[in-house]
Coordinates of N, CA and C in Angstrom, one line a residue:
Chain A
K1 N 36.4 -14.8 44.4 CA 37.7 -14.9 45.4 C 36.5 -15.7 45.5
A2 N 36.7 -17.3 45.7 CA 35.6 -17.8 47.0 C 35.5 -18.0 47.5
G3 N 34.4 -18.0 48.7 CA 34.2 -17.3 50.5 C 34.4 -18.8 50.9
V4 N 34.6 -18.9 52.4 CA 34.3 -19.4 52.8 C 34.0 -20.3 53.0
T5 N 34.4 -21.8 53.0 CA 33.8 -22.8 52.6 C 33.7 -24.5 53.6
Q6 N 32.9 -24.8 54.5 CA 32.7 -26.1 55.3 C 32.3 -27.1 55.0
T7 N 32.4 -27.9 55.8 CA 32.6 -29.3 55.1 C 32.0 -29.9 56.4
P8 N 31.4 -31.2 56.4 CA 30.3 -31.2 56.2 C 29.4 -30.1 56.3
R9 N 28.2 -30.3 55.3 CA 27.1 -29.1 55.3 C 25.9 -29.7 56.8
Y10 N 26.4 -30.4 56.8 CA 25.0 -31.8 57.5 C 25.6 -33.0 58.3
L11 N 25.4 -32.8 59.7 CA 25.9 -34.1 60.1 C 25.3 -34.6 61.0
I12 N 25.5 -36.2 61.3 CA 24.4 -36.4 62.4 C 25.3 -37.6 63.3
K13 N 25.1 -37.4 64.0 CA 26.1 -38.6 64.9 C 25.4 -38.6 66.6
T14 N 26.2 -39.3 66.9 CA 25.4 -40.2 68.5 C 26.3 -39.6 69.3
R15 N 25.7 -39.9 70.6 CA 26.1 -39.8 71.8 C 27.5 -40.2 71.9
G16 N 28.9 -39.7 72.3 CA 30.1 -40.4 72.2 C 30.5 -40.8 71.1
Q17 N 30.3 -40.1 70.2 CA 31.0 -40.8 68.9 C 31.9 -39.0 68.9
Q18 N 32.6 -39.4 68.0 CA 33.6 -38.0 68.3 C 33.1 -37.3 67.0
V19 N 33.3 -36.3 66.5 CA 33.4 -35.2 64.9 C 34.5 -34.7 64.3
T20 N 34.5 -34.4 63.7 CA 36.0 -33.7 62.7 C 35.0 -33.1 61.6
L21 N 34.8 -31.6 61.7 CA 34.7 -30.5 61.5 C 36.2 -29.7 60.0
S22 N 34.9 -29.1 59.1 CA 36.7 -29.2 58.7 C 36.0 -27.1 58.0
C23 N 37.4 -26.6 57.8 CA 36.7 -24.6 58.0 C 37.8 -24.9 56.1
S24 N 37.2 -24.2 55.1 CA 39.2 -23.5 54.1 C 38.4 -22.5 54.2
P25 N 39.3 -21.5 54.5 CA 39.4 -20.1 54.8 C 39.6 -19.4 53.0
I26 N 39.2 -18.3 52.6 CA 39.0 -17.5 52.0 C 41.1 -17.2 51.5
S27 N 41.1 -17.4 50.5 CA 42.7 -17.9 50.1 C 43.2 -16.0 50.8
G28 N 44.1 -16.7 51.4 CA 45.3 -15.1 51.8 C 44.5 -15.0 52.8
H29 N 43.8 -15.4 53.2 CA 43.6 -15.5 55.1 C 44.4 -16.4 55.9
R30 N 44.8 -16.1 57.0 CA 45.6 -16.8 57.6 C 45.2 -17.1 59.2
S31 N 44.5 -15.6 59.5 CA 43.1 -15.7 60.6 C 41.6 -17.3 60.8
V32 N 41.7 -18.3 61.8 CA 40.0 -18.3 61.2 C 39.6 -18.6 63.0
S33 N 38.4 -19.0 63.1 CA 37.6 -18.5 64.1 C 36.8 -19.8 64.3
W34 N 36.5 -20.3 65.5 CA 35.4 -21.1 65.0 C 34.3 -20.9 66.3
Y35 N 32.9 -21.1 66.1 CA 31.9 -20.2 66.7 C 30.7 -21.3 67.2
Q36 N 30.4 -21.3 67.9 CA 29.4 -22.0 68.1 C 27.4 -21.3 68.3
Q37 N 26.7 -22.0 67.6 CA 25.5 -21.3 67.5 C 24.6 -22.3 67.7
T38 N 23.9 -21.3 69.8 CA 22.7 -22.7 69.7 C 21.6 -21.8 69.7
P39 N 20.3 -22.3 70.1 CA 19.0 -21.0 70.5 C 19.0 -20.7 71.9
G40 N 19.9 -21.2 72.6 CA 19.6 -20.8 74.3 C 20.8 -20.3 75.0
Q41 N 21.8 -20.6 73.8 CA 23.3 -20.4 74.3 C 23.8 -18.6 73.4
G42 N 22.6 -18.7 71.5 CA 23.7 -17.9 70.9 C 24.7 -18.2 69.8
L43 N 25.5 -17.1 70.2 CA 27.2 -17.2 69.0 C 28.0 -17.3 70.8
Q44 N 28.5 -18.5 70.1 CA 29.7 -18.4 71.4 C 30.8 -18.7 70.8
F45 N 32.3 -18.3 71.7 CA 33.6 -18.0 70.5 C 34.3 -19.5 70.8
L46 N 34.3 -20.7 69.8 CA 35.6 -21.1 70.5 C 37.0 -21.1 70.9
F47 N 37.8 -21.5 69.8 CA 39.2 -20.9 69.3 C 39.5 -19.9 68.3
E48 N 40.6 -19.6 68.2 CA 41.0 -18.3 66.6 C 42.7 -19.1 66.7
Y49 N 42.5 -19.3 65.1 CA 44.1 -19.8 65.2 C 44.8 -19.1 64.0
F50 N 45.9 -18.9 64.0 CA 46.6 -18.1 63.7 C 48.0 -18.7 62.8
S51 N 47.7 -18.9 61.2 CA 48.9 -19.5 61.0 C 49.6 -20.6 62.3
E52 N 48.9 -21.4 62.0 CA 48.7 -22.4 62.6 C 49.1 -23.1 64.7
T53 N 48.8 -21.8 65.1 CA 48.9 -21.6 66.1 C 47.4 -20.8 66.4
Q54 N 47.2 -21.4 68.2 CA 45.7 -20.9 68.8 C 46.3 -20.2 69.4
R55 N 45.8 -18.4 69.1 CA 46.0 -17.6 69.9 C 44.9 -17.2 70.6
N56 N 43.2 -17.6 70.9 CA 42.7 -17.8 71.8 C 41.3 -18.7 72.0
K57 N 41.0 -18.9 73.7 CA 40.4 -19.7 73.2 C 39.2 -19.3 74.3
G58 N 37.6 -20.3 73.4 CA 36.8 -19.8 74.5 C 36.7 -20.6 75.7
N59 N 35.6 -20.3 76.7 CA 35.5 -21.5 77.8 C 34.4 -22.4 77.4
F60 N 34.9 -23.1 76.5 CA 34.4 -24.6 76.6 C 35.6 -25.9 76.7
P61 N 34.6 -27.2 77.1 CA 35.6 -28.0 77.7 C 36.7 -28.4 76.9
G62 N 37.6 -29.3 77.3 CA 38.4 -30.1 76.9 C 38.2 -30.5 75.5
R63 N 36.8 -31.1 75.5 CA 36.4 -32.4 74.7 C 36.3 -31.1 73.1
F64 N 36.5 -30.2 73.2 CA 37.0 -29.1 71.7 C 38.0 -28.4 71.9
S65 N 38.6 -29.6 70.4 CA 39.9 -29.0 69.7 C 40.3 -28.4 68.2
G66 N 41.3 -28.2 68.4 CA 41.4 -27.3 67.0 C 42.6 -27.7 66.3
R67 N 42.6 -27.4 65.8 CA 43.3 -27.2 63.9 C 44.0 -26.8 63.2
Q68 N 45.1 -26.3 63.2 CA 44.6 -25.4 61.7 C 46.6 -25.8 60.9
F69 N 46.4 -26.1 59.4 CA 46.9 -26.2 58.6 C 47.9 -25.2 58.2
S70 N 49.4 -25.5 57.0 CA 49.9 -24.8 56.7 C 49.3 -24.3 55.4
N71 N 48.0 -24.7 55.2 CA 47.6 -24.3 54.0 C 46.5 -23.2 54.0
S72 N 46.4 -22.8 55.5 CA 45.3 -22.0 56.7 C 43.9 -22.6 56.9
R73 N 43.6 -23.9 56.1 CA 43.1 -24.6 56.4 C 42.6 -25.2 57.8
S74 N 41.8 -25.0 58.3 CA 41.5 -25.1 60.1 C 40.7 -26.7 60.3
E75 N 40.4 -27.6 61.3 CA 39.4 -28.4 61.3 C 38.9 -28.3 62.7
M76 N 38.4 -28.5 63.3 CA 37.2 -28.9 64.8 C 37.4 -29.8 65.0
N77 N 37.8 -30.7 66.0 CA 36.9 -31.7 66.7 C 36.4 -31.6 68.3
V78 N 35.2 -33.0 68.1 CA 35.1 -32.6 69.2 C 34.2 -33.8 69.6
S79 N 35.0 -35.1 70.3 CA 35.0 -36.4 71.0 C 33.8 -36.0 72.1
T80 N 33.8 -37.6 72.3 CA 32.8 -38.1 73.3 C 31.2 -36.9 72.9
L81 N 30.5 -36.5 72.2 CA 29.4 -35.9 72.3 C 28.3 -35.6 73.0
E82 N 28.0 -35.2 73.5 CA 27.0 -35.1 74.1 C 25.8 -34.3 73.4
L83 N 24.7 -34.4 73.6 CA 23.1 -33.6 73.4 C 23.4 -32.3 73.0
G84 N 24.2 -31.9 74.5 CA 23.8 -30.6 74.0 C 24.6 -29.8 72.6
D85 N 26.2 -30.3 72.3 CA 27.0 -29.9 71.4 C 25.8 -29.9 69.7
S86 N 24.5 -30.5 70.4 CA 24.3 -30.0 68.6 C 23.6 -28.7 68.3
A87 N 24.2 -27.8 67.6 CA 24.7 -26.8 67.6 C 25.3 -26.4 65.8
L88 N 24.4 -25.4 65.1 CA 25.2 -24.7 64.0 C 26.7 -24.2 64.1
Y89 N 28.1 -25.5 63.4 CA 29.5 -24.7 63.6 C 29.8 -24.0 62.8
L90 N 29.8 -22.3 62.9 CA 30.5 -21.5 61.7 C 31.9 -21.3 62.1
C91 N 33.0 -21.4 61.0 CA 33.6 -20.5 60.9 C 34.3 -18.9 60.1
A92 N 34.9 -18.4 61.0 CA 35.2 -17.2 60.4 C 36.9 -16.7 59.2
S93 N 36.3 -16.6 58.2 CA 38.6 -16.4 58.1 C 37.9 -14.7 58.0
S94 N 40.2 -14.4 58.1 CA 40.4 -12.7 58.3 C 41.6 -12.9 58.1
F95 N 42.1 -11.7 57.6 CA 43.9 -11.8 57.1 C 44.4 -11.7 57.9
R96 N 44.0 -11.4 59.0 CA 44.8 -11.6 60.5 C 44.6 -11.2 61.8
G97 N 42.5 -11.8 61.2 CA 42.3 -11.5 62.6 C 41.8 -10.3 63.2
G98 N 41.2 -10.0 64.8 CA 41.0 -8.6 65.4 C 40.0 -8.2 64.4
G99 N 39.6 -7.3 65.1 CA 38.6 -5.8 65.1 C 39.5 -5.2 63.7
A100 N 40.4 -5.0 63.9 CA 40.3 -4.3 62.7 C 40.0 -5.0 61.0
N101 N 40.2 -5.9 61.9 CA 40.2 -6.8 60.0 C 39.6 -8.1 59.8
E102 N 37.8 -7.8 59.2 CA 36.5 -7.9 58.3 C 36.9 -9.4 58.9
Q103 N 35.9 -10.1 59.5 CA 35.5 -11.7 60.1 C 34.4 -11.7 58.1
F104 N 35.2 -12.7 57.6 CA 33.8 -13.4 57.1 C 33.7 -15.0 57.6
F105 N 32.3 -15.1 57.2 CA 31.8 -16.0 57.6 C 31.7 -17.5 56.8
G106 N 31.2 -18.5 57.4 CA 30.9 -20.1 56.3 C 29.1 -19.8 56.4
P107 N 29.1 -21.2 56.0 CA 27.6 -21.1 55.7 C 27.4 -22.3 56.8
G108 N 28.6 -22.4 57.6 CA 28.5 -23.4 58.7 C 28.3 -25.1 57.9
T109 N 28.0 -25.9 59.6 CA 28.1 -27.2 59.9 C 26.7 -27.7 60.5
R110 N 25.5 -27.4 60.0 CA 24.4 -28.6 61.2 C 24.4 -29.5 61.9
L111 N 25.2 -29.6 63.5 CA 26.3 -31.2 63.9 C 24.4 -31.5 64.7
T112 N 23.6 -32.6 64.3 CA 22.5 -33.0 65.1 C 23.5 -34.1 65.8
V113 N 23.8 -34.0 67.4 CA 22.9 -35.4 68.4 C 22.1 -35.8 68.4
L114 N 21.8 -37.5 68.6 CA 21.3 -38.5 68.9 C 21.3 -39.2 69.9
Chain B
A1 N 35.2 -9.5 82.2 CA 34.4 -10.0 80.5 C 33.5 -8.5 80.0
Q2 N 33.4 -8.6 78.0 CA 32.7 -8.2 77.6 C 31.8 -8.2 77.6
T3 N 30.6 -7.4 77.5 CA 28.7 -7.8 77.6 C 28.8 -7.5 76.3
V4 N 27.8 -7.8 75.5 CA 26.8 -7.1 74.1 C 25.4 -7.4 74.8
T5 N 24.3 -6.9 75.1 CA 23.1 -7.3 74.4 C 22.2 -6.2 74.3
Q6 N 20.9 -7.8 73.3 CA 19.9 -6.4 72.6 C 19.3 -6.9 72.9
S7 N 18.3 -5.9 73.7 CA 17.0 -5.8 74.6 C 15.9 -6.2 73.3
Q8 N 15.6 -6.6 72.0 CA 14.9 -6.6 71.4 C 14.5 -7.8 70.9
P9 N 14.2 -8.9 71.0 CA 14.3 -10.0 70.5 C 14.1 -10.4 68.6
E10 N 12.9 -9.5 68.6 CA 11.7 -9.1 67.0 C 11.8 -7.5 66.7
M11 N 11.6 -7.6 66.2 CA 11.3 -5.9 65.3 C 10.7 -6.2 64.5
S12 N 9.8 -5.5 64.2 CA 9.4 -5.9 62.4 C 8.7 -4.4 61.9
V13 N 9.3 -4.4 61.1 CA 8.8 -2.3 60.2 C 8.3 -3.1 58.8
Q14 N 7.0 -1.5 58.0 CA 6.9 -1.3 56.6 C 7.9 -1.7 55.5
E15 N 7.5 -2.1 54.8 CA 8.5 -2.4 53.5 C 8.8 -0.9 53.2
A16 N 9.5 0.1 53.1 CA 10.3 1.6 53.0 C 10.4 2.1 53.9
E17 N 10.1 1.5 55.3 CA 10.0 2.4 56.4 C 11.3 2.9 57.5
T18 N 11.3 3.5 58.6 CA 12.8 2.6 58.9 C 12.4 2.1 60.2
V19 N 13.9 1.9 60.1 CA 13.9 0.8 61.5 C 15.5 1.0 63.0
T20 N 15.0 0.8 64.0 CA 16.4 1.3 64.6 C 16.6 -0.4 65.9
L21 N 17.2 -0.7 65.2 CA 17.7 -2.0 66.4 C 19.0 -1.3 67.2
S22 N 18.2 -2.2 68.3 CA 19.4 -1.5 69.4 C 19.9 -2.5 70.0
C23 N 21.6 -2.3 70.9 CA 22.1 -2.2 71.1 C 23.7 -2.2 71.9
T24 N 23.2 -2.4 73.3 CA 24.4 -1.9 74.2 C 25.7 -2.4 74.8
Y25 N 26.4 -1.9 74.8 CA 27.5 -3.4 75.6 C 28.7 -2.9 76.9
D26 N 29.3 -3.2 77.2 CA 29.5 -3.3 79.1 C 31.5 -3.6 78.5
T27 N 32.1 -2.8 78.6 CA 33.7 -3.2 78.3 C 34.2 -2.4 79.0
S28 N 35.5 -2.5 79.7 CA 36.9 -1.5 79.9 C 38.0 -1.0 80.1
E29 N 37.8 -1.9 78.1 CA 38.5 -1.1 77.5 C 38.1 0.0 77.1
S30 N 39.4 0.7 76.5 CA 39.6 2.4 75.7 C 39.9 1.6 73.9
D31 N 40.3 0.2 73.7 CA 40.2 0.1 71.9 C 39.4 -0.6 71.8
Y32 N 37.7 -0.4 71.0 CA 37.5 -1.5 70.5 C 37.0 -1.4 69.6
Y33 N 35.8 -2.0 68.6 CA 35.0 -2.2 67.8 C 34.3 -2.6 67.8
L34 N 33.0 -2.3 67.2 CA 31.8 -2.5 66.9 C 31.2 -2.7 65.7
F35 N 30.4 -4.2 65.5 CA 30.1 -4.8 64.5 C 28.1 -4.9 64.2
W36 N 27.9 -5.1 63.4 CA 26.4 -5.2 63.3 C 26.6 -6.4 61.7
Y37 N 26.4 -7.9 62.2 CA 25.8 -8.8 61.5 C 24.4 -8.8 61.0
K38 N 24.2 -9.3 59.7 CA 23.1 -9.8 59.6 C 23.5 -11.1 59.1
Q39 N 22.0 -12.3 60.0 CA 22.0 -13.4 59.1 C 20.9 -14.1 58.9
P40 N 20.7 -14.0 57.7 CA 19.3 -14.0 56.6 C 19.6 -15.9 57.2
P41 N 18.0 -16.7 56.6 CA 17.7 -17.9 56.5 C 18.4 -18.2 56.1
S42 N 19.0 -18.4 54.8 CA 21.0 -19.2 54.6 C 21.2 -19.2 55.6
R43 N 21.8 -18.7 56.5 CA 22.5 -18.8 57.5 C 23.7 -18.1 57.2
Q44 N 23.6 -18.0 56.1 CA 25.3 -16.7 56.4 C 25.9 -15.6 56.7
M45 N 26.4 -15.8 58.0 CA 26.4 -14.4 58.6 C 27.1 -13.5 57.3
I46 N 26.5 -12.5 57.6 CA 27.4 -11.1 56.9 C 27.2 -9.8 57.7
L47 N 28.4 -9.5 57.4 CA 29.1 -8.0 57.9 C 28.1 -6.8 57.1
V48 N 27.2 -6.1 58.0 CA 26.5 -4.9 57.6 C 27.5 -3.6 57.8
I49 N 28.1 -3.3 58.8 CA 28.7 -2.0 59.3 C 29.6 -2.6 60.4
R50 N 30.6 -1.7 60.4 CA 31.7 -1.2 61.8 C 31.8 -0.1 62.2
Q51 N 32.0 -0.2 63.7 CA 32.3 1.3 64.3 C 34.1 1.0 64.8
E52 N 34.9 1.9 64.8 CA 36.0 1.7 64.9 C 35.8 3.0 66.8
A53 N 35.8 2.6 67.6 CA 36.2 2.8 69.1 C 36.4 4.0 69.2
Y54 N 37.8 4.9 68.7 CA 38.0 6.1 68.6 C 37.6 7.0 67.6
K55 N 36.1 6.9 66.6 CA 36.2 7.3 65.7 C 35.0 7.7 66.2
Q56 N 35.0 9.2 66.4 CA 33.1 9.9 66.7 C 32.2 9.6 66.2
Q57 N 32.6 10.1 64.2 CA 31.6 9.2 63.1 C 31.3 8.5 63.3
N58 N 29.8 9.2 63.0 CA 29.7 7.5 62.9 C 29.0 6.9 61.6
A59 N 29.3 5.8 61.6 CA 29.6 4.7 60.6 C 28.6 4.1 59.8
T60 N 28.0 4.8 58.5 CA 27.6 4.5 57.6 C 27.3 4.2 56.4
E61 N 26.9 3.3 55.9 CA 26.7 1.9 54.8 C 25.7 2.1 53.7
N62 N 25.7 2.3 52.8 CA 24.0 3.2 52.1 C 22.6 2.9 52.8
R63 N 21.8 2.6 53.2 CA 20.9 2.3 53.5 C 21.0 2.2 55.3
F64 N 22.7 1.7 55.7 CA 22.5 1.7 56.7 C 23.6 3.0 57.6
S65 N 23.0 2.6 59.2 CA 24.0 3.5 59.6 C 23.3 3.8 60.7
V66 N 24.5 3.9 61.6 CA 25.0 4.0 63.3 C 24.4 5.0 64.2
N67 N 24.1 4.6 65.5 CA 24.1 5.7 66.5 C 24.5 5.5 67.8
F68 N 26.1 6.0 67.8 CA 27.4 5.3 68.5 C 27.5 6.5 70.2
Q69 N 26.9 5.9 70.7 CA 26.8 6.5 71.7 C 27.9 5.8 72.0
K70 N 28.9 6.6 73.1 CA 30.4 5.9 73.9 C 30.2 5.6 75.1
A71 N 29.7 7.3 75.5 CA 29.6 7.3 76.6 C 28.9 6.4 77.4
A72 N 27.9 6.4 77.2 CA 26.5 5.6 77.5 C 27.2 4.0 76.6
K73 N 28.0 3.8 76.4 CA 27.5 1.8 75.3 C 27.0 1.6 74.8
S74 N 26.7 2.6 73.9 CA 25.8 2.0 72.9 C 25.3 2.2 71.3
F75 N 24.9 1.7 70.7 CA 25.9 1.1 69.3 C 24.4 0.8 68.7
S76 N 23.1 1.8 68.5 CA 22.5 1.3 67.3 C 22.1 0.6 66.1
L77 N 21.5 0.5 65.7 CA 21.1 0.6 64.0 C 20.1 0.7 63.3
K78 N 20.1 1.5 62.6 CA 19.1 2.8 61.7 C 19.3 1.9 60.0
I79 N 18.2 1.3 59.8 CA 17.7 0.7 58.2 C 16.5 1.6 57.6
S80 N 17.5 2.4 56.6 CA 16.1 3.7 55.9 C 15.6 2.6 55.1
D81 N 15.2 2.4 54.3 CA 14.3 2.8 53.5 C 14.1 1.4 53.6
S82 N 14.1 0.1 54.4 CA 13.7 -1.2 54.9 C 13.1 -1.7 53.3
Q83 N 13.8 -2.8 52.9 CA 13.4 -4.4 51.9 C 13.4 -5.4 52.1
L84 N 12.1 -6.0 51.6 CA 11.9 -7.4 52.0 C 13.0 -7.8 52.2
G85 N 14.4 -7.8 51.5 CA 15.8 -8.8 51.3 C 15.9 -8.2 53.1
D86 N 15.6 -6.5 53.4 CA 16.4 -7.2 55.1 C 15.8 -7.9 56.0
A87 N 15.1 -8.5 55.4 CA 14.7 -9.4 56.8 C 15.8 -10.9 57.1
A88 N 16.0 -10.8 58.6 CA 16.5 -11.4 58.8 C 17.2 -11.1 60.3
M89 N 18.5 -12.3 60.9 CA 18.7 -12.2 62.3 C 19.6 -10.7 62.5
Y90 N 19.5 -10.1 63.0 CA 20.4 -8.7 63.0 C 21.2 -9.2 64.9
F91 N 22.7 -9.3 64.6 CA 23.9 -9.7 66.0 C 24.7 -8.6 66.0
C92 N 24.3 -8.1 66.9 CA 25.8 -7.1 67.5 C 26.9 -7.4 68.4
A93 N 27.8 -6.9 68.0 CA 29.1 -7.5 68.0 C 30.3 -6.3 68.4
Y94 N 31.6 -7.0 69.3 CA 31.9 -6.4 69.8 C 33.6 -7.5 70.2
S95 N 34.5 -6.8 69.2 CA 36.2 -7.4 69.6 C 37.0 -6.2 69.5
S96 N 37.4 -6.6 70.9 CA 39.1 -6.0 71.5 C 39.9 -5.2 70.0
G97 N 40.1 -4.6 70.2 CA 41.5 -3.5 69.7 C 42.5 -3.9 69.7
G98 N 42.7 -5.0 70.9 CA 44.1 -5.7 71.6 C 44.7 -7.3 70.5
S99 N 44.9 -8.1 71.3 CA 45.4 -9.6 71.3 C 44.5 -10.6 71.5
N100 N 43.2 -9.5 71.1 CA 41.9 -10.6 72.3 C 40.8 -10.5 71.5
Y101 N 41.2 -11.6 70.1 CA 41.1 -12.0 68.7 C 39.7 -12.2 68.5
K102 N 39.2 -12.4 69.1 CA 37.4 -13.2 68.9 C 36.2 -12.1 69.1
L103 N 35.1 -12.3 68.3 CA 34.2 -11.9 68.0 C 33.2 -12.1 69.9
T104 N 32.8 -10.8 70.3 CA 31.1 -11.4 71.0 C 30.1 -10.8 70.7
F105 N 29.0 -11.8 71.1 CA 28.3 -11.4 70.3 C 26.9 -11.4 70.9
G106 N 25.9 -10.4 70.8 CA 24.7 -10.2 71.1 C 23.5 -11.6 71.2
K107 N 22.0 -11.4 71.6 CA 21.6 -12.5 71.6 C 20.9 -12.0 70.2
G108 N 21.4 -11.2 69.4 CA 20.3 -11.2 68.3 C 18.6 -10.7 68.1
T109 N 18.3 -9.7 67.7 CA 17.1 -9.3 67.2 C 16.6 -9.7 65.3
L110 N 15.8 -10.4 65.8 CA 14.8 -11.3 64.3 C 14.1 -10.1 63.9
L111 N 14.8 -9.6 62.4 CA 13.6 -7.9 61.6 C 12.8 -8.8 61.2
T112 N 11.6 -8.1 60.8 CA 10.7 -9.0 60.6 C 10.0 -8.0 58.9
V113 N 9.9 -7.7 57.8 CA 9.7 -6.7 57.0 C 8.6 -6.8 55.7
N114 N 7.8 -6.3 56.2 CA 5.7 -6.4 55.6 C 5.7 -5.7 55.0
P115 N 4.9 -6.5 53.8 CA 5.2 -5.8 52.2 C 4.4 -4.4 52.6

């Protein structure tokens, strides 16, 4: 079974631009979560989607948004990029989400904002 | 809000020896799950072990075991017979058992294994 894939793996943008990151979950998984990882703040939860619906959202500004498609693939978008958005963005998939279901992480997308 | 604290930013262990990583958490919930994740230098996060709060028995997975002290809100990870491949960043994480579908992570402990 293929693992969680994320594209692109690396991205360089400049301040003010917008970016879209993609995550393909493990086949059969319907829950996709997104996390931001930075040296200073560690791992922080962005949002979680299940069957195309956002079920939970972390404490991030509205510039961060996401969506999920009918095939469970998910995208997250960051508009008006700031230097502080430079981070490793991880997505994780699970069968139904929640603590009872193991989350499988992708390799991440390294975003650098110049 | 739930918080997870890992008080040891770095730890080191000799190959074949045992090391214990500490984690404490704060919650008012009774239904929750605790996890240890490993993130090797390649960056892919891997689940090491999981503990359901309602289970009194400590979880074990081969060389990895936990010491779950619910009253003290402590959840430590013991790695026995440490191997070079165990070198990684280890994250303790919390998840509610209800409808809050997110993981709350500690800051991590960087484990070095010396040959």
